[in-house]
Amino acid sequence: MKIYQQHAWPQNVEDAIAIQEGLRHQIITEDKLPETVQYVAGVDMGFEADGTISRAAVAVLSFPGLQVVETTLAYRPTTFPYIPGFLSFREIPAVLDALEKVKIMPDLILCDGQGIAHPRRMGIASHLGLLIDIPTIGVAKSLFIGKYEEVPETKGSWQPLIHQGETIGAVLRTRTGVKPLYISSGHRISLPTAIDYVLRCTTKYRLPETTRIADKLASDR
């Protein structure tokens, strides 16, 4: 895996904000995917030893068959505190370690977290996608910012997620009668296409298979 952009990993919020502000205008929210998507991946994080050790998981699946073809784990000391809005600085270093072990590089990555649904439009999915120049989608389990209208109960229903007059994502029902997910473009993908891929990666559970399998890998001991 090639890292296309690099920067120093900050130790404080002020430096982290400066990095986000410096990178945010490079994010592409139009479709720049490969002509054929053959592999999709999920990335997720767990923590050990009272949060001092980061555990990153990557699950690569065939697409559209959604069969697991490869998984990797990576561990490294945690160097940035848990602060909402700055999770990429806490999690991406270990995620990059796990991606470096991957032999079958995915065409699209679904991240457990936000894309541009972020105060500075630089959630973990956007940040990661920009660093490795791979299309990414933010698939978050909870609302971070924005407002939305009530989402119908049927699978596939969604409502725009709005922040300061801008559509920053979608609140998507991936399973009938189950709490929705918060989807946003990460990098090199539009919101409609992101919604489509999340639904095509979702089978009988609330989470898409990419995210569900990566979450299990990151959480299991």
PDB file of C-alpha atoms in Angstrom, residues 4 13 29 32 38 67 97-98 138 150 158 184 192 203 207:
ATOM      1  CA  TYR A   4       0.206   9.353  -1.066  1.00  0.00           C
ATOM      2  CA  VAL A  13      -5.735  19.601  19.328  1.00  0.00           C
ATOM      3  CA  THR A  29     -16.938  14.037  -3.142  1.00  0.00           C
ATOM      4  CA  LYS A  32     -13.549   8.523  -8.787  1.00  0.00           C
ATOM      5  CA  GLN A  38     -13.870  -6.286  -7.158  1.00  0.00           C
ATOM      6  CA  GLN A  67     -16.878 -13.414   0.845  1.00  0.00           C
ATOM      7  CA  ASP A  97      -0.103  -0.503   9.804  1.00  0.00           C
ATOM      8  CA  ALA A  98      -2.910  -3.013   9.201  1.00  0.00           C
ATOM      9  CA  GLY A 138     -17.967   6.898   6.422  1.00  0.00           C
ATOM     10  CA  GLU A 150     -37.584  11.193  10.423  1.00  0.00           C
ATOM     11  CA  TRP A 158     -32.982   7.610   3.974  1.00  0.00           C
ATOM     12  CA  SER A 184     -21.161  10.203   4.393  1.00  0.00           C
ATOM     13  CA  PRO A 192     -25.653   8.565  -3.766  1.00  0.00           C
ATOM     14  CA  THR A 203     -27.137  -8.502   4.158  1.00  0.00           C
ATOM     15  CA  LEU A 207     -24.056  -3.054   9.653  1.00  0.00           C
TER      16      LEU A 207
END
